CSV table of C-alpha atoms in Angstrom, one decimal:
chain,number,residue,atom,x,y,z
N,28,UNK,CA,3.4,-19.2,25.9
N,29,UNK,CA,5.0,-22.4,25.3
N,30,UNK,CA,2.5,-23.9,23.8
N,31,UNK,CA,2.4,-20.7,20.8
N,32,UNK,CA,6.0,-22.1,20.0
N,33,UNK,CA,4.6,-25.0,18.1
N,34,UNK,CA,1.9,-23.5,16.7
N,35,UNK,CA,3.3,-22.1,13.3
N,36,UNK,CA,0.6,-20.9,11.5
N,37,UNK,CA,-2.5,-18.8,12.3
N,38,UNK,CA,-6.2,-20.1,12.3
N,39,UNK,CA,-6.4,-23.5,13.3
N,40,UNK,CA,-5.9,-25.5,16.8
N,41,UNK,CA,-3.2,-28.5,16.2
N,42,UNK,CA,-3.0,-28.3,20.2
N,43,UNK,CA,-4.5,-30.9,21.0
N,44,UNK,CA,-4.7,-33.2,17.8
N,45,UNK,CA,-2.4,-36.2,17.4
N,46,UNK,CA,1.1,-35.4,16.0
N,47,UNK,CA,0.6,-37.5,13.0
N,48,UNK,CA,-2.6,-34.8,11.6
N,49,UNK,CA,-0.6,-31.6,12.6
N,50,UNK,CA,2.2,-33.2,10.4
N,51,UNK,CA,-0.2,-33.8,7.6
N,52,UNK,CA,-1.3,-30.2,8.4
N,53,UNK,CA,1.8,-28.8,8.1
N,54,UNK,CA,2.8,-30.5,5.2
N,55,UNK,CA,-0.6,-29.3,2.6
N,56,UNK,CA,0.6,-25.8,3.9
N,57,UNK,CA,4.1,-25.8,2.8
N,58,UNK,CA,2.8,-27.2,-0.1
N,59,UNK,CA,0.6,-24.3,-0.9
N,60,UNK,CA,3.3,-21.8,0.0
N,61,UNK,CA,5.3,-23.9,-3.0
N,62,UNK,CA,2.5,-22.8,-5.0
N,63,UNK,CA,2.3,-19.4,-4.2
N,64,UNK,CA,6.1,-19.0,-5.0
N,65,UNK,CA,5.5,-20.4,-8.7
N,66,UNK,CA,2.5,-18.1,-8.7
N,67,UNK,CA,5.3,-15.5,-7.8
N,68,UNK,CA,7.8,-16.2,-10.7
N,69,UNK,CA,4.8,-15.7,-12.8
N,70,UNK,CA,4.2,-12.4,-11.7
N,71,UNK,CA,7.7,-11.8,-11.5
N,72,UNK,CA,7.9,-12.1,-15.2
N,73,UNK,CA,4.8,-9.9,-15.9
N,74,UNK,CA,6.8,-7.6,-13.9
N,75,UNK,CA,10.3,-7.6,-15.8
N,76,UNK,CA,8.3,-7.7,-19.2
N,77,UNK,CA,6.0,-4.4,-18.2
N,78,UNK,CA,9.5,-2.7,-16.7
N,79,UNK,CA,11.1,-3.1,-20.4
N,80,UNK,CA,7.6,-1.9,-21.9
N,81,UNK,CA,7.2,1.1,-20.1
N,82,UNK,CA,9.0,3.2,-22.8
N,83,UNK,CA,7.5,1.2,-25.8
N,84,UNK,CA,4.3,3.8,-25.7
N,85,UNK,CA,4.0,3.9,-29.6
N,86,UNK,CA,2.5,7.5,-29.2
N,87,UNK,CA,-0.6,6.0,-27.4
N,88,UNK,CA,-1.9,7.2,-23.9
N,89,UNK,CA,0.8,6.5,-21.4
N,90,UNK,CA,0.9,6.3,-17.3
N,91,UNK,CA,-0.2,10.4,-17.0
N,92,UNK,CA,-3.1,10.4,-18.9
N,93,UNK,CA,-4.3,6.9,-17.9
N,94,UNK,CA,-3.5,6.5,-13.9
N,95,UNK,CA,-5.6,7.6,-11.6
N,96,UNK,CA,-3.9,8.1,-8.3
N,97,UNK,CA,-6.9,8.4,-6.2
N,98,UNK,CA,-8.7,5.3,-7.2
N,99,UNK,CA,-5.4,3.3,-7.2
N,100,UNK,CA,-5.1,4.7,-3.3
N,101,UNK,CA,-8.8,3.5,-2.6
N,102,UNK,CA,-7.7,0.1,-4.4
N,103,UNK,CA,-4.8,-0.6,-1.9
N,104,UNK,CA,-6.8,0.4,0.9
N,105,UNK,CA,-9.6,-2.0,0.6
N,106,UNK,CA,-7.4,-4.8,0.0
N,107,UNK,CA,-5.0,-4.3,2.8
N,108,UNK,CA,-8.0,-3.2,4.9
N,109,UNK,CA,-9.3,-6.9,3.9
N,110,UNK,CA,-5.9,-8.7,4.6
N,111,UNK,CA,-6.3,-7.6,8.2
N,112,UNK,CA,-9.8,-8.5,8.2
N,113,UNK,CA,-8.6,-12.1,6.9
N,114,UNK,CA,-6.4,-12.2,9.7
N,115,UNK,CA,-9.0,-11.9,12.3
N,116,UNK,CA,-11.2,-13.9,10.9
N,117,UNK,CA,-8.5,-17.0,11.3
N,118,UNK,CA,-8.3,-15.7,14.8
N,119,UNK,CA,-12.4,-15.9,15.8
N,120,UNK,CA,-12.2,-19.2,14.4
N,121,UNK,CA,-8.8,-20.4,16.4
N,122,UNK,CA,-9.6,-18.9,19.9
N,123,UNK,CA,-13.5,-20.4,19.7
N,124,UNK,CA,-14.7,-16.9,19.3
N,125,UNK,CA,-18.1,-18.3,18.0
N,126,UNK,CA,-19.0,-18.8,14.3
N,127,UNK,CA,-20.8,-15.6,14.0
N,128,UNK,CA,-17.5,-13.8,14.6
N,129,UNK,CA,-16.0,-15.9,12.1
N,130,UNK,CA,-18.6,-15.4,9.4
N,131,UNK,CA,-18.5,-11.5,9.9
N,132,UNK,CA,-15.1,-11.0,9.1
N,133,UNK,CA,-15.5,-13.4,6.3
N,134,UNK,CA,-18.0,-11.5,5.0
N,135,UNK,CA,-16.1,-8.6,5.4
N,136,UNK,CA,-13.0,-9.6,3.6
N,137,UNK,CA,-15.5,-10.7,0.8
N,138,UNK,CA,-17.3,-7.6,0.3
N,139,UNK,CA,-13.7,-5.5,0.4
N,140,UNK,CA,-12.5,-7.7,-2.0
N,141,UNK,CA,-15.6,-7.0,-4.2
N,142,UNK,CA,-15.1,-3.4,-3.7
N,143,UNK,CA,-11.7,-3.7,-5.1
N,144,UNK,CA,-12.3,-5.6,-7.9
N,145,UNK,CA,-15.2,-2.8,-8.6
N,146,UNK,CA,-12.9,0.1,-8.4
N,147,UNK,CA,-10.2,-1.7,-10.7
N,148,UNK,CA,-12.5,-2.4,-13.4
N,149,UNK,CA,-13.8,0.8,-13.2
N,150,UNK,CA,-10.5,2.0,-13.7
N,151,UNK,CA,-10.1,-0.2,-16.6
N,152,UNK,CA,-13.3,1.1,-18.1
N,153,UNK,CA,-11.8,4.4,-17.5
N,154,UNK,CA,-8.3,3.9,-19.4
N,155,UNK,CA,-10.2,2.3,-22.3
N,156,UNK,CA,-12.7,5.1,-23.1
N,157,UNK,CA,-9.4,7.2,-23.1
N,158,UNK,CA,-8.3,4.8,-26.0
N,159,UNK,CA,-6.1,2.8,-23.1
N,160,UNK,CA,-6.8,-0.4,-24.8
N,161,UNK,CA,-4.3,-3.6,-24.6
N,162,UNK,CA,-3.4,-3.1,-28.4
N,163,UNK,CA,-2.7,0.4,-28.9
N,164,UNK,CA,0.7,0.1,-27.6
N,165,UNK,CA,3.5,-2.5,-25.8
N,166,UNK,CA,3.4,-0.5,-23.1
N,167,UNK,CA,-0.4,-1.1,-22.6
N,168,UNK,CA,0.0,-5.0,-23.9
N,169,UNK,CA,2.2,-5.2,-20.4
N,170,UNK,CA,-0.2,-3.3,-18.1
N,171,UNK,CA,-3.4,-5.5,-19.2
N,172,UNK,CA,-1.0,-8.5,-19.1
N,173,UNK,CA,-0.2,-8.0,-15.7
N,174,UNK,CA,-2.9,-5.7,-13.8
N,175,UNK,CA,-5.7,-7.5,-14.9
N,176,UNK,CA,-3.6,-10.7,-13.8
N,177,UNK,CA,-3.7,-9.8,-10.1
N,178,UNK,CA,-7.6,-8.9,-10.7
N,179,UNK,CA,-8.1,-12.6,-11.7
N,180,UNK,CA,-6.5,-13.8,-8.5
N,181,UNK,CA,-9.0,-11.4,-6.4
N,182,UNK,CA,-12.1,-12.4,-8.2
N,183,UNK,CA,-11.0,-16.5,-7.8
N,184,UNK,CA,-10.1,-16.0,-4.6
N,185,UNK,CA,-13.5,-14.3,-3.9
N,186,UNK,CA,-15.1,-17.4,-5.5
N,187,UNK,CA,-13.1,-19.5,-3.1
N,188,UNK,CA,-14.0,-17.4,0.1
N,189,UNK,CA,-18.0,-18.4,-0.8
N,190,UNK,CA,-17.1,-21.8,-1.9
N,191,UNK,CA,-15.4,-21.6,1.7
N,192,UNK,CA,-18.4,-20.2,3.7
N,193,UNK,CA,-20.9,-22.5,2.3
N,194,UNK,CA,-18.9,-25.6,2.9
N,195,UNK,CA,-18.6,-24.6,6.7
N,196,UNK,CA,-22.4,-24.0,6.9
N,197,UNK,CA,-23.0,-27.9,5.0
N,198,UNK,CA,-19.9,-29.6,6.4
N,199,UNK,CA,-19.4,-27.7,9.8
N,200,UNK,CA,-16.2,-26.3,10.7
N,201,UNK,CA,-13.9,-29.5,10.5
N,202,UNK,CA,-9.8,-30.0,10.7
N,203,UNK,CA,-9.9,-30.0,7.0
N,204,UNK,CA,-11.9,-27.0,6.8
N,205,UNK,CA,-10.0,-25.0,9.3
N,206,UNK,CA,-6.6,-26.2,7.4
N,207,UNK,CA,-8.9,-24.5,3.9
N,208,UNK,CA,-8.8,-21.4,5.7
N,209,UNK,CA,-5.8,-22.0,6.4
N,210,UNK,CA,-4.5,-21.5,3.0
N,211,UNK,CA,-7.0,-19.3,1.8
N,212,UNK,CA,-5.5,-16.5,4.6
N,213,UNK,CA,-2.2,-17.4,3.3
N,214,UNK,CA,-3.1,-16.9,-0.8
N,215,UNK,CA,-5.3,-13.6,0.3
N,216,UNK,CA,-2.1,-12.2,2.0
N,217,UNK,CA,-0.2,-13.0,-0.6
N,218,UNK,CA,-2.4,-11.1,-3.3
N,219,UNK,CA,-2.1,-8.3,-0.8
N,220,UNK,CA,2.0,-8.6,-1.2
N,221,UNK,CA,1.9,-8.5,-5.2
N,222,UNK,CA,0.0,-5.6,-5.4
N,223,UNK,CA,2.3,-3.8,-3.4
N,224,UNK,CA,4.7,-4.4,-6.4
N,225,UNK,CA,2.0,-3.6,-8.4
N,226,UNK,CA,1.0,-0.1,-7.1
N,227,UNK,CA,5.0,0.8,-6.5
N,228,UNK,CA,6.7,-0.6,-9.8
N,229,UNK,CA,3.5,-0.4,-12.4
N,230,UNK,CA,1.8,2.6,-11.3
N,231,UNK,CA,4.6,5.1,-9.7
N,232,UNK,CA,7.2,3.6,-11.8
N,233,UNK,CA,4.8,4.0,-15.3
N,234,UNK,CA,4.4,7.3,-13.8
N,235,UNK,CA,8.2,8.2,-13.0
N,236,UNK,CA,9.7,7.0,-16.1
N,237,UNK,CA,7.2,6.4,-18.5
P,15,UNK,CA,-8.8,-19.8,30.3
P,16,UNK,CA,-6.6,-16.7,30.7
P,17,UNK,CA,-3.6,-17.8,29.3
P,18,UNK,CA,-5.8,-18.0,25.9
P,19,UNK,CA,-7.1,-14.7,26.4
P,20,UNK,CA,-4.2,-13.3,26.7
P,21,UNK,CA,-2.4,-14.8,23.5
P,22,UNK,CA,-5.9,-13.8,21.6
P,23,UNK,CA,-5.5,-10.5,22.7
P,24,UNK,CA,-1.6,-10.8,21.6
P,25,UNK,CA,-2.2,-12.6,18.0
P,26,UNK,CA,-4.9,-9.9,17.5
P,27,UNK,CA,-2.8,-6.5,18.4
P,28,UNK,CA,-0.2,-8.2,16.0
P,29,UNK,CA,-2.5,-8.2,13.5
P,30,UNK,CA,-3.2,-4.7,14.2
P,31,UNK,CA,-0.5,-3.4,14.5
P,32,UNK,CA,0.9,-5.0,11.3
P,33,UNK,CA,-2.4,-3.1,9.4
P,34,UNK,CA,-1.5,0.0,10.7
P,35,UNK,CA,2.4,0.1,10.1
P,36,UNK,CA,1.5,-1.0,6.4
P,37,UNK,CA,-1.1,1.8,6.1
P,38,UNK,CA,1.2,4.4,7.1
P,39,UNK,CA,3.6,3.1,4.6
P,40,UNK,CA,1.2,3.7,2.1
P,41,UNK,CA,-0.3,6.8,2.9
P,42,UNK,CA,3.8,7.8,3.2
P,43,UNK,CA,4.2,6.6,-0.6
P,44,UNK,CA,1.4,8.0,-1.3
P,45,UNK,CA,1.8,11.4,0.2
P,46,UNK,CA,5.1,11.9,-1.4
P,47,UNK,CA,4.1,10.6,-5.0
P,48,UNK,CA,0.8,13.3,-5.0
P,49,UNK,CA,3.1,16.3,-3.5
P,50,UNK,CA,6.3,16.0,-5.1
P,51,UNK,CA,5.6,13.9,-7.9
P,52,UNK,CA,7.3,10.7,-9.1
P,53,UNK,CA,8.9,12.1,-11.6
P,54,UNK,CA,11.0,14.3,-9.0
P,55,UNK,CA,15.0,12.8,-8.6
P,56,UNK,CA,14.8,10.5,-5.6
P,57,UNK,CA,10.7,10.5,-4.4
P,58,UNK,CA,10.7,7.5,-6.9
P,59,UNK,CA,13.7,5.9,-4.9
P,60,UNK,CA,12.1,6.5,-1.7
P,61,UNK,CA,8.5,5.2,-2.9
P,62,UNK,CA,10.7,2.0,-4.0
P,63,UNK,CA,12.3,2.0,-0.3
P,64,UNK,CA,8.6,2.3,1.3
P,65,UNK,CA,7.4,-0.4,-0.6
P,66,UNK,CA,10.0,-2.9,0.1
P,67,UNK,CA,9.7,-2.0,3.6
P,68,UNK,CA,6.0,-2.4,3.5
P,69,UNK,CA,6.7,-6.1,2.2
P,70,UNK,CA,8.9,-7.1,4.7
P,71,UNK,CA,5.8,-5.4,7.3
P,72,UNK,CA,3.2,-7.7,5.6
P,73,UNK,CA,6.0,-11.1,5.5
P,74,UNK,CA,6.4,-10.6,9.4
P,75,UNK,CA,2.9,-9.6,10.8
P,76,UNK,CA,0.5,-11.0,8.8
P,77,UNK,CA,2.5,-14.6,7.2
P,78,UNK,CA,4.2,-14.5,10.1
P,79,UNK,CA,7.5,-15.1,8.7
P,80,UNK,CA,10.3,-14.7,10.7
P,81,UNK,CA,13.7,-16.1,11.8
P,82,UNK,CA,12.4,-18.4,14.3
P,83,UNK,CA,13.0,-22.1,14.3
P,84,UNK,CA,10.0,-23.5,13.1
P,85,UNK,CA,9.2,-21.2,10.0
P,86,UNK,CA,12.4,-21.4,8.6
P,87,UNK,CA,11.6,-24.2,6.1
P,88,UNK,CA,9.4,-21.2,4.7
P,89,UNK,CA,11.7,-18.4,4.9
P,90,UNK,CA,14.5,-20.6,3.1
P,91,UNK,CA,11.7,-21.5,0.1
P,92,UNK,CA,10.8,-17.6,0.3
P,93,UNK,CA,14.6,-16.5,-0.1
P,94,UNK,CA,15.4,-19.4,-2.6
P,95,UNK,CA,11.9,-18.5,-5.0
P,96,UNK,CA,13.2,-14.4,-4.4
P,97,UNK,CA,17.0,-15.1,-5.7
P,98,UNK,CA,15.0,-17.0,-8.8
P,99,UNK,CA,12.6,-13.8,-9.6
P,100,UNK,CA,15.6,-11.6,-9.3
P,101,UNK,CA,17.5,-13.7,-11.7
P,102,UNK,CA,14.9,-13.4,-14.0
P,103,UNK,CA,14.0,-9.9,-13.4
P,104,UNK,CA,17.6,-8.4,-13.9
P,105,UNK,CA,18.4,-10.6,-16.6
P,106,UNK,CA,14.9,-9.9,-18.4
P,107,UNK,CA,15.9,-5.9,-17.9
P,108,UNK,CA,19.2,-6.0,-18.8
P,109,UNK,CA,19.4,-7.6,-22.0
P,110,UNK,CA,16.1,-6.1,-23.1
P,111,UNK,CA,17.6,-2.7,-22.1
P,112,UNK,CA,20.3,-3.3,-23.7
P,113,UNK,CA,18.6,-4.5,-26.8
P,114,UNK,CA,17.2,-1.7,-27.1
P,115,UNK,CA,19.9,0.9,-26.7
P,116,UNK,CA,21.6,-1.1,-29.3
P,117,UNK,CA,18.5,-0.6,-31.7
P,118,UNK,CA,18.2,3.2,-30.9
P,119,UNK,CA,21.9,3.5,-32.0
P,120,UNK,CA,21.4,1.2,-35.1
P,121,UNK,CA,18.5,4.1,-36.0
P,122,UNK,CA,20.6,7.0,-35.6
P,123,UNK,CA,23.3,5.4,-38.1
């Protein structure tokens, strides 16, 4: 137990290192996490602007002929299905559970990240052939400012998992690598947390007041 | 040996267990927004409430934020970056919605 006290964050072994790398560590994390929190106002204003758009429909499609509930459910499934598998993934690698182990819920996460992205775009296809396109309307400027946002920060951060999983075959799992995945649990989390604002305020809120 | 074991097997359930409290949220918000309908007076409210609750679920068992010692440089940037976005948020609603109340009247003159 006491040595979990120390050991802030998930996926990596700063046990036995010298205090001087653990502090180096620490200090790229909190620096991601100020990323993620500018990443955050971003989305926070994508948020406010689609909230004042939701009535500016210009007597184009709006939320109940566009959204469709099932897929959006599928959506938030896979991706908080792969924030778990993220999770354990950082796990395998920080209790030695062999590389394989590691790997596999890599892979995992990937491939329900790529399902995602599938369904979303699908949906996107959908909304357009109903003439759901980002210039019909304000309303429909705000969604495809902001949806398609979150979509881009899946996709990269599938790009990033490979980049990721190549550099531990080439390099080997190193410190640095280990601190990678590191932050790449944390962004993936993250993604997971905006699109809880996404399915609550843009789709249910499009769909209660819209 | 064991004593590793044993915190795997602990780190893991939390991860679990963090999965499965968030799924139930969803399928709650879910549920209610398919049978009532979010247009209903208070289901919207209460999908709102699930969803909050399903962010302070995902901050605590998966980014494991908390209120102990040695996270609370992150929890203080977390609070700090939230206060900002509300700022913005309110502000952005308010005067927009109030903008346009303004412009609706100016049309029925």
């Amino acid at each position: 137990m006491s040595h979990s006290d120390h050991q802030t964050y998930p996926g990596i072994n700063l046990g036995d290192i010298d205090p001087r790398h653990q502090q180096r560590v620490e200090t790229a994390q909190f620096g991601f996490w100020v990323f993620i929190m500018s990443d955050l106002v971003y989305f926070g204003l994508m948020f406010a602007i689609y909230i004042t758009m939701i009535d500016a429909q210009a007597g184009g499609p709006g939320p109940h002929e566009l959204f469709d509930l099932r897929s959006l459910f599928a959506q938030t499934v896979l991706l908080l299905t792969s924030s778990m598998t993220v999770g354990l993934a950082s796990l395998a690698l920080k209790y030695h559970l062999g590389l394989g182990r590691v790997y596999l819920w890599l892979v995992a996460t990937l491939l329900l990240g790529l399902g995602f992205l599938t369904l979303e775009i699908m949906d996107f296809m959908n909304m357009a052939a109903k003439g759901g396109v980002p210039q019909r309307s304000g309303f429909l400027s705000a969604f495809y400012g902001l949806v398609p946002l979150h979509g881009l920060h899946v996709a990269t951060g599938c790009l990033w998992l490979v980049i990721l999983m190549i550099q531990m075959r080439v390099i080997g799992v190193t410190d640095q690598i280990k601190s990678r995945l590191m932050r790449f649990g944390l962004f993936w989390h993250f993604l997971d947390l905006i699109w809880i604002g996404i399915f609550t305020i843009v789709y249910f809120g499009g769909l209660a007041y819209g | 040996m064991d004593d590793k074991h044993a915190e795997h097997a602990r780190e893991r359930s939390r991860y679990i267990r963090g999965f499965l409290f968030a799924l139930a949220l969803t399928l709650t918000a879910f549920g209610i927004g398919h049978l009532y309908g979010p247009q209903t007076p208070y289901v919207y409210l209460a999908i709102g409430v699930l969803g909050l609750l399903q962010l302070i679920v995902q901050l605590a068992y998966f980014l494991h934020i908390d209120r102990r010692r040695d996270s609370r440089e992150d929890l203080d940037l977390i609070l700090f970056s939230t206060m900002v976005l509300l700022i913005i948020i309110l502000g952005t609603v308010w005067i927009l919605g109030d903008l346009h109340m303004r412009m609706q009247m100016g049309m029925q003159m």
